[in-house]
Coordinates of C-alpha atoms in Angstrom, one line a residue:
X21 CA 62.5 35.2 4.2
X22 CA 62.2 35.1 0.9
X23 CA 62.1 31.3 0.5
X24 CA 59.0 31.4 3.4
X25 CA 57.6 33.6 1.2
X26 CA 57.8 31.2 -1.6
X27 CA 56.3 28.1 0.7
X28 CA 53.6 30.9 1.4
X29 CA 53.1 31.4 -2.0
X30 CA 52.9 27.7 -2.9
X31 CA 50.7 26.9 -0.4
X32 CA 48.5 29.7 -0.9
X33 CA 48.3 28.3 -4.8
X34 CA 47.3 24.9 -3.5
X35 CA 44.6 26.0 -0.9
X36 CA 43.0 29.0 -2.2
X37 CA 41.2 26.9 -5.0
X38 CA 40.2 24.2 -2.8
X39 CA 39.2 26.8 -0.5
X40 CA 37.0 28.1 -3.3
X41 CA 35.6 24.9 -4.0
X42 CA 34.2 24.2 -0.3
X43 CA 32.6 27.6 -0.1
X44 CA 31.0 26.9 -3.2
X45 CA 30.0 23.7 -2.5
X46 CA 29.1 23.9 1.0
X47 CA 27.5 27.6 1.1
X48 CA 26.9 29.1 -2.1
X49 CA 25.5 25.7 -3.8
X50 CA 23.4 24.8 -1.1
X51 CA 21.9 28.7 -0.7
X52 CA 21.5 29.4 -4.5
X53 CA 19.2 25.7 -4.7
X54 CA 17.0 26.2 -1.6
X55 CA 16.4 29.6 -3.4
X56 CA 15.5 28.5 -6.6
X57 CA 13.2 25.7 -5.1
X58 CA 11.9 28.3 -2.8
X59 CA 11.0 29.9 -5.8
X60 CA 8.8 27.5 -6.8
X61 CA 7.0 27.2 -4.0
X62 CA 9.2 24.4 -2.7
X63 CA 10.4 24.4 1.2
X64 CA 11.9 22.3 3.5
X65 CA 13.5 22.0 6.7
X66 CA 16.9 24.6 6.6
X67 CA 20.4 23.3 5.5
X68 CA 22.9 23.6 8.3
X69 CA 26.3 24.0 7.2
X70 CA 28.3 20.6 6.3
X71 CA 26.0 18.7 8.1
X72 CA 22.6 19.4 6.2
X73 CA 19.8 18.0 8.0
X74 CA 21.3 14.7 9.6
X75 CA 21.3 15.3 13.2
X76 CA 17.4 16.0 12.8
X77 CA 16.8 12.8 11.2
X78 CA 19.5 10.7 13.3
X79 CA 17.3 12.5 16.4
X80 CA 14.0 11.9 15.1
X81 CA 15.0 8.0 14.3
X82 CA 16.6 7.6 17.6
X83 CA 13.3 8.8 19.4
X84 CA 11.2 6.7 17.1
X85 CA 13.3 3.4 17.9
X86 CA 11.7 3.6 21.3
X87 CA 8.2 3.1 20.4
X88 CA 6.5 0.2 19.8
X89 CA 3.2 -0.1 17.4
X90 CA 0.3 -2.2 18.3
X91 CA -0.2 -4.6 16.8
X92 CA -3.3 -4.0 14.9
X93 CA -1.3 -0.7 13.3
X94 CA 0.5 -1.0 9.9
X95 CA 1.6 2.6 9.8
X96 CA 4.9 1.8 9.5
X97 CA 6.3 5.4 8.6
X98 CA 6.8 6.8 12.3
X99 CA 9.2 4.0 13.3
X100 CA 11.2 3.9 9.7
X101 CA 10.8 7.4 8.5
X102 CA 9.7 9.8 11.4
X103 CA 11.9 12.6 9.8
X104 CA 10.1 12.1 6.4
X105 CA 6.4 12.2 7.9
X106 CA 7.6 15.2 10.1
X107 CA 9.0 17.1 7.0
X108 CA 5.5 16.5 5.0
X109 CA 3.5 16.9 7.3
X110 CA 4.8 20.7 7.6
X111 CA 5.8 21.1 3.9
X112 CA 3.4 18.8 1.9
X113 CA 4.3 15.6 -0.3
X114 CA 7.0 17.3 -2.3
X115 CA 10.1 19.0 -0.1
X116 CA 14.0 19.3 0.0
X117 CA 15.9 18.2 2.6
X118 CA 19.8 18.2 2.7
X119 CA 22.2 15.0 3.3
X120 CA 25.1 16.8 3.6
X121 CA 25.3 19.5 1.5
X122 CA 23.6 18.2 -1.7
X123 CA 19.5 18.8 -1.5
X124 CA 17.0 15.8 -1.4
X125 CA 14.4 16.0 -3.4
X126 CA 10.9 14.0 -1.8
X127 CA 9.3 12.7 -5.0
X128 CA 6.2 12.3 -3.0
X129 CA 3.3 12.2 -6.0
X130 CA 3.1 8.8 -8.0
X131 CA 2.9 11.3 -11.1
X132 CA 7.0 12.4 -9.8
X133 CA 7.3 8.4 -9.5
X134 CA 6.1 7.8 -12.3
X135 CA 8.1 10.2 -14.4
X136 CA 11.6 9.0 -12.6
X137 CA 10.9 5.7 -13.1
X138 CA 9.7 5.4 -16.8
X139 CA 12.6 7.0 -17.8
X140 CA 14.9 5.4 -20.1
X141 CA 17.2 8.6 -21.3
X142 CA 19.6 8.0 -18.2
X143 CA 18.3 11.5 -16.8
X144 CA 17.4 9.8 -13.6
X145 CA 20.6 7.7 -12.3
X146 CA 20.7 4.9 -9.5
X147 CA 22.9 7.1 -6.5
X148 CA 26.9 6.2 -6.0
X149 CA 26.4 3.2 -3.7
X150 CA 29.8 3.4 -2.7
X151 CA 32.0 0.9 -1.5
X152 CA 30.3 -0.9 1.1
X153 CA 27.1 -1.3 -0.6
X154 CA 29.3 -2.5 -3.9
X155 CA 30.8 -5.1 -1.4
X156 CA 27.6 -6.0 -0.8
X157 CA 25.6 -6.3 -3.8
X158 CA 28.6 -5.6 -7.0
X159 CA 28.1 -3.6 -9.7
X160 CA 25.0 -5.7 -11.1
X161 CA 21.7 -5.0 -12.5
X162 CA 20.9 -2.8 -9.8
X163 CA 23.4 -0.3 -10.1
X164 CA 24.7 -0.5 -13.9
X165 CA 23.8 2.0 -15.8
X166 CA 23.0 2.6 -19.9
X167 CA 24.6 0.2 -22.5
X168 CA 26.0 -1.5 -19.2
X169 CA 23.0 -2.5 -18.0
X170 CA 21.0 -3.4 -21.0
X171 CA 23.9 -5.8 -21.7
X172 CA 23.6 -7.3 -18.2
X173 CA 20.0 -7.6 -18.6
X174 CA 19.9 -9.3 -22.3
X175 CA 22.3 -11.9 -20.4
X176 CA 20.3 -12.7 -17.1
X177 CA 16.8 -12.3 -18.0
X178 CA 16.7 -15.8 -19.8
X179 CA 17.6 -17.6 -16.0
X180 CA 14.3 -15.7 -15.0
X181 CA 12.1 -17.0 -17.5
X182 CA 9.0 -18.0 -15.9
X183 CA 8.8 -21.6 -17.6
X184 CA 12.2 -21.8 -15.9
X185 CA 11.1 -20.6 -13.1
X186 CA 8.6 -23.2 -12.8
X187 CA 10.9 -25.8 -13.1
X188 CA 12.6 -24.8 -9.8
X189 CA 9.6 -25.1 -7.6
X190 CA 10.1 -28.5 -6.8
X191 CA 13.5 -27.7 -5.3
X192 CA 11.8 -24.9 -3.4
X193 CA 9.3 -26.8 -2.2
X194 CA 11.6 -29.4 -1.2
X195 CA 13.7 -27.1 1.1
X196 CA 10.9 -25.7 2.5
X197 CA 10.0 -29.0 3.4
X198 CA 13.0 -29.7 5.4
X199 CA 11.8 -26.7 7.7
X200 CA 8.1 -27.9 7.9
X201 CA 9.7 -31.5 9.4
X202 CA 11.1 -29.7 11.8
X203 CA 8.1 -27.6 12.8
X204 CA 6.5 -30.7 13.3
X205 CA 8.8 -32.5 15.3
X206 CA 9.0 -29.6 17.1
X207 CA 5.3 -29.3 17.9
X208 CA 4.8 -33.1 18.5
X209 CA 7.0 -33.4 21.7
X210 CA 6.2 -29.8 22.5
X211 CA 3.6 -29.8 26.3
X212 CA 0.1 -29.1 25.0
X213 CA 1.1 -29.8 21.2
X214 CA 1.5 -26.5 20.6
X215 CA 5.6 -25.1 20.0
X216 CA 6.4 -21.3 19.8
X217 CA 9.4 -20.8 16.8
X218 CA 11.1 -17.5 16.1
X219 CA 10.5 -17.6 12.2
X220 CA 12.3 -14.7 11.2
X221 CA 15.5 -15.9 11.1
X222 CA 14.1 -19.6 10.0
X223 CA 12.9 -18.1 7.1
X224 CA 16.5 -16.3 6.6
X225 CA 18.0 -19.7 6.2
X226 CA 15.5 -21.1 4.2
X227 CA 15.6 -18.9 1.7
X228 CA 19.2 -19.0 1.6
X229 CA 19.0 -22.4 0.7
X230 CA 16.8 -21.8 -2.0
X231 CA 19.4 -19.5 -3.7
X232 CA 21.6 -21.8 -2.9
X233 CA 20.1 -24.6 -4.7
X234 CA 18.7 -22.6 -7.5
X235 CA 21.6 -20.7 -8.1
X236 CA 24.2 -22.6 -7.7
X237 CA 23.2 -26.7 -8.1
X238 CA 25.1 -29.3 -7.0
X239 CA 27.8 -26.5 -5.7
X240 CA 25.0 -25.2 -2.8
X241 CA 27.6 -25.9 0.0
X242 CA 29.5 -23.2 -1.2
X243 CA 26.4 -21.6 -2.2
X244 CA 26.0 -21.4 1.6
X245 CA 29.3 -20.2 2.5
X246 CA 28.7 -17.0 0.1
X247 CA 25.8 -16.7 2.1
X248 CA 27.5 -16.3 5.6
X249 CA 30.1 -14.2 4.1
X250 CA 27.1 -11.8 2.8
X251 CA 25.7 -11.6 5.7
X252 CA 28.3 -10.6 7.8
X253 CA 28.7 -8.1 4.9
X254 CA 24.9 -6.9 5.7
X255 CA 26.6 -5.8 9.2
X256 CA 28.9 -3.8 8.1
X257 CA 27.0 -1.8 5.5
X258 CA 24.4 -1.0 7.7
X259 CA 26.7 0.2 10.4
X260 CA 28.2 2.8 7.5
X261 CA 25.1 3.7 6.2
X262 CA 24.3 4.7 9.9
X263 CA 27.8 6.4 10.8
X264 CA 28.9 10.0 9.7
X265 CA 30.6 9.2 6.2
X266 CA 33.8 11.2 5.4
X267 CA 34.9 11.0 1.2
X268 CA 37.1 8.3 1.1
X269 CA 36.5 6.5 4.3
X270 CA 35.6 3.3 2.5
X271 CA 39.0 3.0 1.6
X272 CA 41.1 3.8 4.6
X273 CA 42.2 0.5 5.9
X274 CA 39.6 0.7 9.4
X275 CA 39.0 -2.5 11.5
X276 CA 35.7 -2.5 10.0
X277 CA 36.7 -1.9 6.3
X278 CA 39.6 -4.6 6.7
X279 CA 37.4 -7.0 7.8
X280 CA 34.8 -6.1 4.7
X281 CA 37.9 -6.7 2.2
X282 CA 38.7 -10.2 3.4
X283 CA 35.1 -11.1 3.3
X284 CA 35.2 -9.2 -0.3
X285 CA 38.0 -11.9 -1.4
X286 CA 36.0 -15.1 0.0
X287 CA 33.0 -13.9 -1.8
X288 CA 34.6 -13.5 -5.2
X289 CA 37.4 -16.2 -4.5
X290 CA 34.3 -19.0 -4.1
X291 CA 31.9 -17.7 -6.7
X292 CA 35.0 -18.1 -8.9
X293 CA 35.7 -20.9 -8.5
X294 CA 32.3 -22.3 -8.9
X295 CA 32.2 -20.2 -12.2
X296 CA 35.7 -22.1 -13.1
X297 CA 33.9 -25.5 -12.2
X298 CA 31.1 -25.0 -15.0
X299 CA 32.8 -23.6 -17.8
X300 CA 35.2 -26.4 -17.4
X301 CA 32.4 -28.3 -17.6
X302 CA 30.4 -26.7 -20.6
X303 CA 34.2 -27.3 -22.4
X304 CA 34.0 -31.1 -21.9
X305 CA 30.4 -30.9 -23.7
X306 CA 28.6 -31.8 -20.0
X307 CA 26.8 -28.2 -20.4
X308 CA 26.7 -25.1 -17.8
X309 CA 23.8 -26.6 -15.7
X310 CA 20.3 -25.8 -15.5
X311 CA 20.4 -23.5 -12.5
X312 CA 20.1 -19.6 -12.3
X313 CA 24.2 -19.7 -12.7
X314 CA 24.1 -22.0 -15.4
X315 CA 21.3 -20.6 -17.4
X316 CA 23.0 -17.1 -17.0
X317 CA 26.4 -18.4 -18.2
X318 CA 24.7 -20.1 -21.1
X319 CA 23.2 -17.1 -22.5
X320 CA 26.5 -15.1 -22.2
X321 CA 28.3 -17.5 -24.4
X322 CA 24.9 -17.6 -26.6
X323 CA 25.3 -14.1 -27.2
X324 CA 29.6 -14.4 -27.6
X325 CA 28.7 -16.9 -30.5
X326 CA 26.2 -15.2 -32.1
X327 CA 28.7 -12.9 -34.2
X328 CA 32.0 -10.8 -34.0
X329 CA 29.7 -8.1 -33.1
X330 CA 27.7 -9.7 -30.5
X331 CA 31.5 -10.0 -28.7
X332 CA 31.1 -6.8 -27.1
X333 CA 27.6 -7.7 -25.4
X334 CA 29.5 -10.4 -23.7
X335 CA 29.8 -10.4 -19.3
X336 CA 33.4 -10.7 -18.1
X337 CA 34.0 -12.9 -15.4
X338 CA 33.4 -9.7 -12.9
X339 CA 30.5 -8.9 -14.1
X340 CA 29.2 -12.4 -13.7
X341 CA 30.6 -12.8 -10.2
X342 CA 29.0 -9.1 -9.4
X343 CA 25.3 -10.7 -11.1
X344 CA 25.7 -13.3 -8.7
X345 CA 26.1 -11.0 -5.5
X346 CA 23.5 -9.6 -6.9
X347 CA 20.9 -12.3 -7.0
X348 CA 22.1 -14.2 -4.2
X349 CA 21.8 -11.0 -1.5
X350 CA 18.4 -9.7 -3.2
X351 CA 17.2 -13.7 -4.0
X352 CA 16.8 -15.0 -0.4
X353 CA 17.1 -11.6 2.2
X354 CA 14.2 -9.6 0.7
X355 CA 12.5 -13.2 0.1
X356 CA 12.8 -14.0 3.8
X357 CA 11.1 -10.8 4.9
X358 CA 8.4 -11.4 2.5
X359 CA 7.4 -14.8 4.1
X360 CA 8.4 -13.1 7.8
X361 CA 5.6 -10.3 7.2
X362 CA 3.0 -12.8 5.7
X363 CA 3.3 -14.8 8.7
X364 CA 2.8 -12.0 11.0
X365 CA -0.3 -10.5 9.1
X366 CA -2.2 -14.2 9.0
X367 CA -1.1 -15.2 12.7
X368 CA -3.0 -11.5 13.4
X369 CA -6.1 -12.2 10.5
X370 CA -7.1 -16.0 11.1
X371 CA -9.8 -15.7 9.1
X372 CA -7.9 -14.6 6.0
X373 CA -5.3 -18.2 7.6
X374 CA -8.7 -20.4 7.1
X375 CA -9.6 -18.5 3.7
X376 CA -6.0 -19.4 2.4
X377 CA -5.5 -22.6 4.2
X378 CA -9.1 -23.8 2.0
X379 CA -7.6 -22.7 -1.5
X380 CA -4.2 -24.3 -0.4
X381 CA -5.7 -27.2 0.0
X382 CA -8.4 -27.4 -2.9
X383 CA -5.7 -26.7 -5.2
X384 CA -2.9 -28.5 -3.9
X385 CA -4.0 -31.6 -2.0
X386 CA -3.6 -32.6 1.6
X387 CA -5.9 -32.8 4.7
X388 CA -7.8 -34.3 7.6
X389 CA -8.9 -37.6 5.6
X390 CA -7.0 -36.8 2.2
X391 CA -4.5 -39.1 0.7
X392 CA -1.1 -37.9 0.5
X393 CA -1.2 -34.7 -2.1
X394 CA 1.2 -34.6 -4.8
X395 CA 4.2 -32.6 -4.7
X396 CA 4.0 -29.0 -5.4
X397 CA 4.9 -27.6 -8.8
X398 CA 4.2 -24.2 -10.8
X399 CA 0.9 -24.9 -12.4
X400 CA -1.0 -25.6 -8.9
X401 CA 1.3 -22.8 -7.2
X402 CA -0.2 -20.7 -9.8
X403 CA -3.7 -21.5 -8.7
X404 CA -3.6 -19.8 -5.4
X405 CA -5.3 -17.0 -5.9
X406 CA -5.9 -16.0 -2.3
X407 CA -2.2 -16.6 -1.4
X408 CA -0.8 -14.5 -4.5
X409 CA -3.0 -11.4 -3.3
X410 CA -1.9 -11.8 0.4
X411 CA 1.4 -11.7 -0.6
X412 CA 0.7 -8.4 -2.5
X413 CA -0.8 -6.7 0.4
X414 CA 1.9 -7.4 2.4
X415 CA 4.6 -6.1 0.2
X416 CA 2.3 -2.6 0.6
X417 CA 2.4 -2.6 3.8
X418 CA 5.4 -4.4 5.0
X419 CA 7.7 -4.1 1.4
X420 CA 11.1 -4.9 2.0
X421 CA 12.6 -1.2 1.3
X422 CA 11.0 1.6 2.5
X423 CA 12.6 3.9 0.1
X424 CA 14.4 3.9 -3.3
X425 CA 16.7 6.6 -4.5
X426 CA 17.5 8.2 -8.3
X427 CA 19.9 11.4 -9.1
X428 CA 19.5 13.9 -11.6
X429 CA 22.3 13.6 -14.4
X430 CA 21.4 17.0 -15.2
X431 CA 19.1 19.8 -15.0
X432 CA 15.6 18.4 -14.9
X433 CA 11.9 19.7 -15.5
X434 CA 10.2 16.9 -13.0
X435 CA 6.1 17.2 -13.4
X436 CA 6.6 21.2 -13.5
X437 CA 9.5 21.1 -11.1
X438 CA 13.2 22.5 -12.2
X439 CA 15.1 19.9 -10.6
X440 CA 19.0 20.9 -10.4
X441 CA 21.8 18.4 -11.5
X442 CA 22.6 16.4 -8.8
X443 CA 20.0 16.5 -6.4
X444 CA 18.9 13.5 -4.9
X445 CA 15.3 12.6 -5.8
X446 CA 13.8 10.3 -2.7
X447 CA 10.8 7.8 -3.7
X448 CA 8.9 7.4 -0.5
X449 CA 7.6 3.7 -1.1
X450 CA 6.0 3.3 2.8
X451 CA 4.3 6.6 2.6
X452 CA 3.2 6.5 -1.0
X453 CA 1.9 2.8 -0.2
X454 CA -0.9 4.4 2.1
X455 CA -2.2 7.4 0.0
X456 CA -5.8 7.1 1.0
X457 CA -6.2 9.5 -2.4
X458 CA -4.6 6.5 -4.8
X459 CA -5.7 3.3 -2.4
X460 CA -8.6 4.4 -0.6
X461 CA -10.1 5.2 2.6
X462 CA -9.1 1.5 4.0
X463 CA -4.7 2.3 2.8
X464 CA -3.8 1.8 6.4
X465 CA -5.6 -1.4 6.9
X466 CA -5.0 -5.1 5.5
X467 CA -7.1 -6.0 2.8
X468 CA -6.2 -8.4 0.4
X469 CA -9.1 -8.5 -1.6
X470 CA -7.7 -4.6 -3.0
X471 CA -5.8 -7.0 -5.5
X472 CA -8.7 -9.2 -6.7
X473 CA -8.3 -7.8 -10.0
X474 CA -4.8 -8.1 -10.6
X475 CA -1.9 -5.5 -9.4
X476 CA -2.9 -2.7 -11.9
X477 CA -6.3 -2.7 -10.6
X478 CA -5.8 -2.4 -7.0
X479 CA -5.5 1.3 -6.9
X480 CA -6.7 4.4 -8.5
X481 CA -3.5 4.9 -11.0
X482 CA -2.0 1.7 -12.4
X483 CA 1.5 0.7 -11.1
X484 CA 0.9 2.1 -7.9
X485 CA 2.7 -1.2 -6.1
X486 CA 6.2 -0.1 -5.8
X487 CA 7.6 -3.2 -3.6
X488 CA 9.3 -4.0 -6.9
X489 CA 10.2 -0.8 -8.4
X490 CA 8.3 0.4 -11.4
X491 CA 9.2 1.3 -15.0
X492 CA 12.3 -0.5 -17.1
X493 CA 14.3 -1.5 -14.1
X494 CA 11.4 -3.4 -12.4
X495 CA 13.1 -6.1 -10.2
X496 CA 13.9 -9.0 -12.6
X497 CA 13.6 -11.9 -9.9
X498 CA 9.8 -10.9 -8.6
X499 CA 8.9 -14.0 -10.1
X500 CA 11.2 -16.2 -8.3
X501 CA 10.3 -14.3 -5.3
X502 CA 6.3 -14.8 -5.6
X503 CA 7.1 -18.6 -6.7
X504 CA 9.5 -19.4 -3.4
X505 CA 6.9 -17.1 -1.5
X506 CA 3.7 -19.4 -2.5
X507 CA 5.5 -22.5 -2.4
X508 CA 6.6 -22.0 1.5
X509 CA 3.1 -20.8 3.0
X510 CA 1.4 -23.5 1.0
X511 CA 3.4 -26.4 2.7
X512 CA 3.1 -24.4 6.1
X513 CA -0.5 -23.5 5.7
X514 CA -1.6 -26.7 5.2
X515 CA 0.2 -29.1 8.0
X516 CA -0.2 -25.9 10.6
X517 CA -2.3 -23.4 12.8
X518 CA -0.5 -20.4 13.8
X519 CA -1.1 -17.3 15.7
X520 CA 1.6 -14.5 16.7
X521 CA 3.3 -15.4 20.1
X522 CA 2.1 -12.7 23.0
X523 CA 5.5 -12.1 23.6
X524 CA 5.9 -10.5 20.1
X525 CA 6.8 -7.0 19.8
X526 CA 5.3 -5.5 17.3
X527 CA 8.6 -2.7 15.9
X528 CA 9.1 -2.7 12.3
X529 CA 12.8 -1.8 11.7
X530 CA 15.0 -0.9 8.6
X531 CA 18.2 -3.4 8.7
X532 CA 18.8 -2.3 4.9
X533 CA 15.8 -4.8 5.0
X534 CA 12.1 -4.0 7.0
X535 CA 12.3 -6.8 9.4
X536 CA 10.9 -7.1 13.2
X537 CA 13.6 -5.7 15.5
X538 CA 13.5 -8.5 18.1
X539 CA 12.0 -11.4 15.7
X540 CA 8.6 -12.8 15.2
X541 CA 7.6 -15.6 17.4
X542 CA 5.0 -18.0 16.4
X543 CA 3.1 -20.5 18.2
X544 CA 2.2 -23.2 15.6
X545 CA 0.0 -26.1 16.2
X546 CA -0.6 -29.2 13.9
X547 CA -3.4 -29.5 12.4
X548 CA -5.0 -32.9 12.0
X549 CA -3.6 -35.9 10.0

């Protein structure tokens, strides 16, 4: 008896404290912040115990994945975020919901955005991705934090230089190109010269190409296999982001997580190798090559040389491989969207296809009659006035994520609000991208000429384009984006007609990514010699 008493005792040591913990964390936590927000005027849907408020959303989502949007509708929000536009709609731009049981702030003013994004004291932290995003993307730009980051940044921003940048347009033209030859055969043995291509997932491939290319040089082939390893990846994060998430799950060896971990190894075991290749190379004085890799590997051992106290700002091989994870997965999926959306919003405005098609070809050649235009290169690609702001208006309406996340560090006075440490502060991008107060009466419609003065000019506060972040952490490669963006719908805009197949379904969904659930088909038609 006495010895039960002592396994009693011991176990009673053990649980009681963790016991303590949950209540704290899942009752009295949760209770003592929806008061205090209460307090300030601040309500939301209730927190239900453990769960929080994810079988409302999950239900909400699941309804909204049945319905389809015509296609004259940009209004995005009821088939992405139905929860969120619920929630405001009965609590106002600013709420807290509950994932789990840690609150969720809706930052759903640009002055909140503002605020969170500007901020360079560290108060407002990127989320834990946890270890499927990580797989995904590595622990680059996008997730490092403080000294981290600004080391990472000092070493990478050189490969995004815009006069480098400018020096890669011929290879992006030049894959592009590949595509547009086969549109064309396509469409010349097609009945009726006319040819219907799904260009979603053409555009996927193109732009993995290009990152390919740009990134990686003469080693693209394996540039290519990184690709089909990420995507795969893609899968698999997705599927956890949308599954009830345990702690630790990520690392208990599941079907799905063993599969992730061998993908994992091919990723890092190529990149490596690659990486191995050119400083081999730089060592026999042949230099680290002048794509994004190169140019990024260059500038580490720039800063290495500099001084003995510049050694410390230097990129180990894993952070390099996790730069390049980086880049690769945000350089040719978000990319691919971009062109995927543009396509869909000039096949339904052909008047804004004939106002772009004219400045395509005034500034870059080509045409009935015309001799053979030049190839394309930076300086005319910067011409295109029309294209630039069509490609703006559709990363308002169709941006590739809908929503971006921060966490408070620690206790936090947000615009008036006392924010608690570790409450998750949701940016809204797809409902704060059609605030008629901040882009007028017309925010739900597509109209270009909004950016006619430039990105800070097309709304009523500056920096109210999100589609890129905002603030010190502003996507690095928007540049490269906007370049490979222009350079694709030139060459397509001026060898084709196109108008969005009937068959097209018109159902925005969130794949990590906005893209069309079943595809956009196009039917293209050549236009004359």
């Amino acid at each position: 008896m006495a010895a039960m008493g002592l396994v009693v005792a011991a176990l009673a040591v053990v649980l009681v404290p963790w016991l303590w913990a949950a209540v704290l964390h899942l009752v009295w936590r949760p209770y003592a912040a929806a008061r205090a927000f209460a307090r300030q005027g601040i309500r939301g849907p209730p927190y239900r115990f453990f769960y929080g408020n994810s079988g409302e959303a999950k239900a909400m989502l699941a309804a909204a994945g049945g319905e389809v949007l015509d296609r004259s509708s940009h209004d995005i929000v009821p088939r992405v975020m139905p929860h969120y536009r619920a929630w405001a709609s009965r609590h106002g731009k600013v709420f807290v919901s509950w994932s789990g049981a840690t609150p969720t702030l809706c930052a759903g003013t640009y002055d909140m955005v503002k605020r969170i994004l500007s901020d360079k004291s560290g108060l407002y932290a990127k989320p834990d991705p946890g270890p499927t995003i990580l797989s995904l993307l590595g622990m680059g730009l996008v997730f490092t934090e403080g000294e981290d980051w600004a080391r990472h940044r000092r070493v990478v921003h050189p490969a995004f230089a815009m006069d480098k940048l400018k020096s890669m347009a011929g290879t992006m033209a030049a894959c592009a190109g590949e595509v547009v030859q086969d549109w064309e055969a396509r469409v010349a043995t097609a009945p009726g010269g006319k040819a219907t291509v799904e260009v979603g997932q053409q555009f996927t491939e193109l732009t993995a190409d290009v990152i390919s290319h740009t990134a990686f040089g003469s080693s693209f082939r394996r540039g290519k296999e990184v690709f089909m390893a990420q995507r795969e990846l893609q899968g698999i994060a997705f599927a956890a982001i949308n599954s009830v998430r345990f702690p630790g799950m990520g690392y208990v060896p599941t079907k799905a997580n063993l599969r992730r971990w061998r993908l994992e190894r091919k990723v890092r075991g190529t990149l490596m190798d690659i990486i191995r290749e050119r400083v081999a190379a730089a060592g026999e004085a042949r230099g680290y090559g002048s794509d994004l890799l190169g140019l990024m590997l260059e500038a580490n051992a720039a800063a290495g040389a500099a001084s003995k106290k510049a050694a410390a700002a230097i990129m180990s091989m894993d952070e390099i491989i996790d730069e390049c994870k980086t880049f690769f997965f945000a350089g040719h999926d978000t990319t691919a969207q971009l062109l995927t959306w543009a396509m869909f919003l000039l096949g339904t405005h052909q008047d804004w296809q004939r106002r772009l098609r004219e400045e395509v070809l005034r500034e870059c050649g080509g045409g009935a009659g015309a001799p053979p235009p030049p190839p394309l290169n930076g300086d005319a690609l910067g011409k295109l006035k029309l294209v630039n702001m069509v490609l703006y208006e559709t990363l308002r309406l169709y941006g590739a994520v809908s929503m971006i996340g921060r966490v408070a560090a620690s206790d936090a006075d947000l615009c008036g609000v006392k924010v608690p440490r570790g409450t998750v502060l949701a940016i809204p991008i797809a409902m704060l991208h059609r605030d008629e107060e901040v882009w007028g009466a017309d925010a739900g419609e597509f109209n270009p000429l909004r950016f006619r003065d430039g990105v800070g000019r097309a709304a009523a506060i500056p920096g109210a384009l999100l589609a890129f972040s905002g603030g010190p952490r502003s996507c690095i490669g928007q540049d490269f984006a906007m370049l490979e963006a222009k350079a694709t719908l030139a060459l397509i805009l001026r060898r084709f007609e196109f108008e969005v197949a009937p068959e097209y379904v018109h159902a925005p969904a969130d794949f990590l990514t906005l893209q069309p659930l079943r595809g956009l088909a196009v039917v293209l038609k050549l236009l004359d010699p």
